[in-house]
Amino acid sequence: LGWAVEGAVGSEFKVDASYLSPNVMVATSLQRAANLYHVNIVLSQAVIDVASSRAKSLCRVIDRVTVEGSRDPFRIYTLDLDTSALALQSPIEIEWTVRQRFR
């Protein structure tokens, strides 16, 4: 949770967004932590602080860390999901042409 500045970079055919903020650095570090701790989702203490009681009850503490972009250590959590129990929708078949895709 926090602020970020977005800037668009590109051409008429492709535009990429770039984000600048200490909060973006924290989010990037949390994404790396998911791989390190072998979990699908990593949540910061800031997210847990605003979550509902029900959501908090589904989360477990992984560690207490200090990450790049943050001065103070904070707890990181995960939400354990049984991904095999999730129903998936069939993919939509769309034939894209360059003209349709970048319109």
mmCIF file of C-alpha atoms in Angstrom:
data_model
loop_
_atom_site.group_PDB
_atom_site.id
_atom_site.type_symbol
_atom_site.label_atom_id
_atom_site.label_comp_id
_atom_site.label_asym_id
_atom_site.label_seq_id
_atom_site.Cartn_x
_atom_site.Cartn_y
_atom_site.Cartn_z
ATOM 1 C CA LEU A 1 0.000 0.000 0.000
ATOM 2 C CA GLY A 2 1.350 3.382 -0.909
ATOM 3 C CA TRP A 3 1.981 5.905 -3.633
ATOM 4 C CA ALA A 4 3.731 5.583 -6.993
ATOM 5 C CA VAL A 5 4.417 7.789 -9.995
ATOM 6 C CA GLU A 6 3.626 6.216 -13.373
ATOM 7 C CA GLY A 7 5.156 7.267 -16.664
ATOM 8 C CA ALA A 8 4.291 5.927 -20.113
ATOM 9 C CA VAL A 9 7.133 5.151 -22.503
ATOM 10 C CA GLY A 10 6.802 3.798 -26.036
ATOM 11 C CA SER A 11 5.393 4.344 -29.499
ATOM 12 C CA GLU A 12 1.971 4.230 -31.122
ATOM 13 C CA PHE A 13 2.305 0.425 -31.388
ATOM 14 C CA LYS A 14 3.609 -0.357 -27.923
ATOM 15 C CA VAL A 15 3.482 1.549 -24.658
ATOM 16 C CA ASP A 16 5.165 0.406 -21.455
ATOM 17 C CA ALA A 17 4.567 1.867 -18.036
ATOM 18 C CA SER A 18 7.337 2.656 -15.605
ATOM 19 C CA TYR A 19 6.646 3.101 -11.886
ATOM 20 C CA LEU A 20 8.791 5.017 -9.401
ATOM 21 C CA SER A 21 8.313 4.821 -5.651
ATOM 22 C CA PRO A 22 9.849 3.275 -2.548
ATOM 23 C CA ASN A 23 6.602 1.299 -2.348
ATOM 24 C CA VAL A 24 7.290 -0.228 -5.758
ATOM 25 C CA MET A 25 10.709 -1.338 -4.483
ATOM 26 C CA VAL A 26 9.020 -3.009 -1.490
ATOM 27 C CA ALA A 27 6.534 -4.746 -3.805
ATOM 28 C CA THR A 28 9.377 -6.016 -5.986
ATOM 29 C CA SER A 29 11.167 -7.364 -2.911
ATOM 30 C CA LEU A 30 7.981 -9.110 -1.753
ATOM 31 C CA GLN A 31 7.621 -10.703 -5.176
ATOM 32 C CA ARG A 32 11.163 -12.074 -4.854
ATOM 33 C CA ALA A 33 10.325 -13.287 -1.333
ATOM 34 C CA ALA A 34 7.506 -15.420 -2.728
ATOM 35 C CA ASN A 35 10.081 -17.397 -4.698
ATOM 36 C CA LEU A 36 12.490 -17.546 -1.767
ATOM 37 C CA TYR A 37 9.848 -18.903 0.630
ATOM 38 C CA HIS A 38 8.188 -21.120 -2.027
ATOM 39 C CA VAL A 39 4.726 -19.574 -1.656
ATOM 40 C CA ASN A 40 2.327 -18.156 -4.239
ATOM 41 C CA ILE A 41 1.306 -15.016 -2.350
ATOM 42 C CA VAL A 42 3.277 -12.741 -0.008
ATOM 43 C CA LEU A 43 1.509 -9.977 1.895
ATOM 44 C CA SER A 44 3.114 -7.134 3.821
ATOM 45 C CA GLN A 45 2.126 -6.004 7.296
ATOM 46 C CA ALA A 46 0.483 -2.936 5.707
ATOM 47 C CA VAL A 47 -1.953 -5.174 3.806
ATOM 48 C CA ILE A 48 -2.733 -7.240 6.904
ATOM 49 C CA ASP A 49 -3.391 -4.031 8.867
ATOM 50 C CA VAL A 50 -6.271 -3.089 6.519
ATOM 51 C CA ALA A 51 -7.582 -6.617 5.914
ATOM 52 C CA SER A 52 -10.829 -7.912 7.386
ATOM 53 C CA SER A 53 -10.759 -10.220 10.407
ATOM 54 C CA ARG A 54 -11.766 -13.124 8.159
ATOM 55 C CA ALA A 55 -8.930 -12.419 5.706
ATOM 56 C CA LYS A 56 -6.420 -12.086 8.564
ATOM 57 C CA SER A 57 -7.490 -15.459 9.920
ATOM 58 C CA LEU A 58 -6.516 -17.101 6.600
ATOM 59 C CA CYS A 59 -2.968 -15.694 6.635
ATOM 60 C CA ARG A 60 0.127 -16.963 8.412
ATOM 61 C CA VAL A 61 3.358 -15.187 9.308
ATOM 62 C CA ILE A 62 6.371 -16.249 7.252
ATOM 63 C CA ASP A 63 9.133 -14.021 8.609
ATOM 64 C CA ARG A 64 10.155 -10.576 9.807
ATOM 65 C CA VAL A 65 12.262 -8.829 7.183
ATOM 66 C CA THR A 66 13.813 -5.542 6.139
ATOM 67 C CA VAL A 67 13.631 -5.043 2.390
ATOM 68 C CA GLU A 68 15.109 -2.568 -0.062
ATOM 69 C CA GLY A 69 12.952 0.550 -0.082
ATOM 70 C CA SER A 70 11.920 0.175 3.567
ATOM 71 C CA ARG A 71 13.789 1.453 6.607
ATOM 72 C CA ASP A 72 11.960 -0.565 9.229
ATOM 73 C CA PRO A 73 11.555 -4.331 9.530
ATOM 74 C CA PHE A 74 8.050 -5.721 9.108
ATOM 75 C CA ARG A 75 6.323 -9.078 9.101
ATOM 76 C CA ILE A 76 5.480 -10.810 5.854
ATOM 77 C CA TYR A 77 2.564 -13.193 5.551
ATOM 78 C CA THR A 78 1.239 -15.726 3.086
ATOM 79 C CA LEU A 79 -2.244 -16.826 2.179
ATOM 80 C CA ASP A 80 -2.212 -20.596 1.783
ATOM 81 C CA LEU A 81 -4.406 -21.634 -1.114
ATOM 82 C CA ASP A 82 -5.166 -25.052 -2.532
ATOM 83 C CA THR A 83 -4.735 -23.979 -6.152
ATOM 84 C CA SER A 84 -5.840 -27.398 -7.407
ATOM 85 C CA ALA A 85 -9.296 -26.742 -5.901
ATOM 86 C CA LEU A 86 -9.826 -23.564 -7.920
ATOM 87 C CA ALA A 87 -12.156 -23.797 -10.901
ATOM 88 C CA LEU A 88 -10.647 -22.463 -14.113
ATOM 89 C CA GLN A 89 -12.507 -20.949 -17.023
ATOM 90 C CA SER A 90 -11.816 -22.184 -20.521
ATOM 91 C CA PRO A 91 -9.586 -19.780 -22.443
ATOM 92 C CA ILE A 92 -11.273 -17.552 -25.003
ATOM 93 C CA GLU A 93 -10.111 -18.276 -28.538
ATOM 94 C CA ILE A 94 -9.341 -14.995 -30.300
ATOM 95 C CA GLU A 95 -7.299 -14.606 -33.450
ATOM 96 C CA TRP A 96 -5.461 -11.321 -33.163
ATOM 97 C CA THR A 97 -3.962 -9.367 -35.998
ATOM 98 C CA VAL A 98 -1.470 -6.602 -35.379
ATOM 99 C CA ARG A 99 -4.063 -4.022 -36.449
ATOM 100 C CA GLN A 100 -6.677 -5.327 -33.971
ATOM 101 C CA ARG A 101 -4.272 -5.801 -31.098
ATOM 102 C CA PHE A 102 -2.765 -2.314 -31.080
ATOM 103 C CA ARG A 103 -5.854 -0.322 -31.922
#
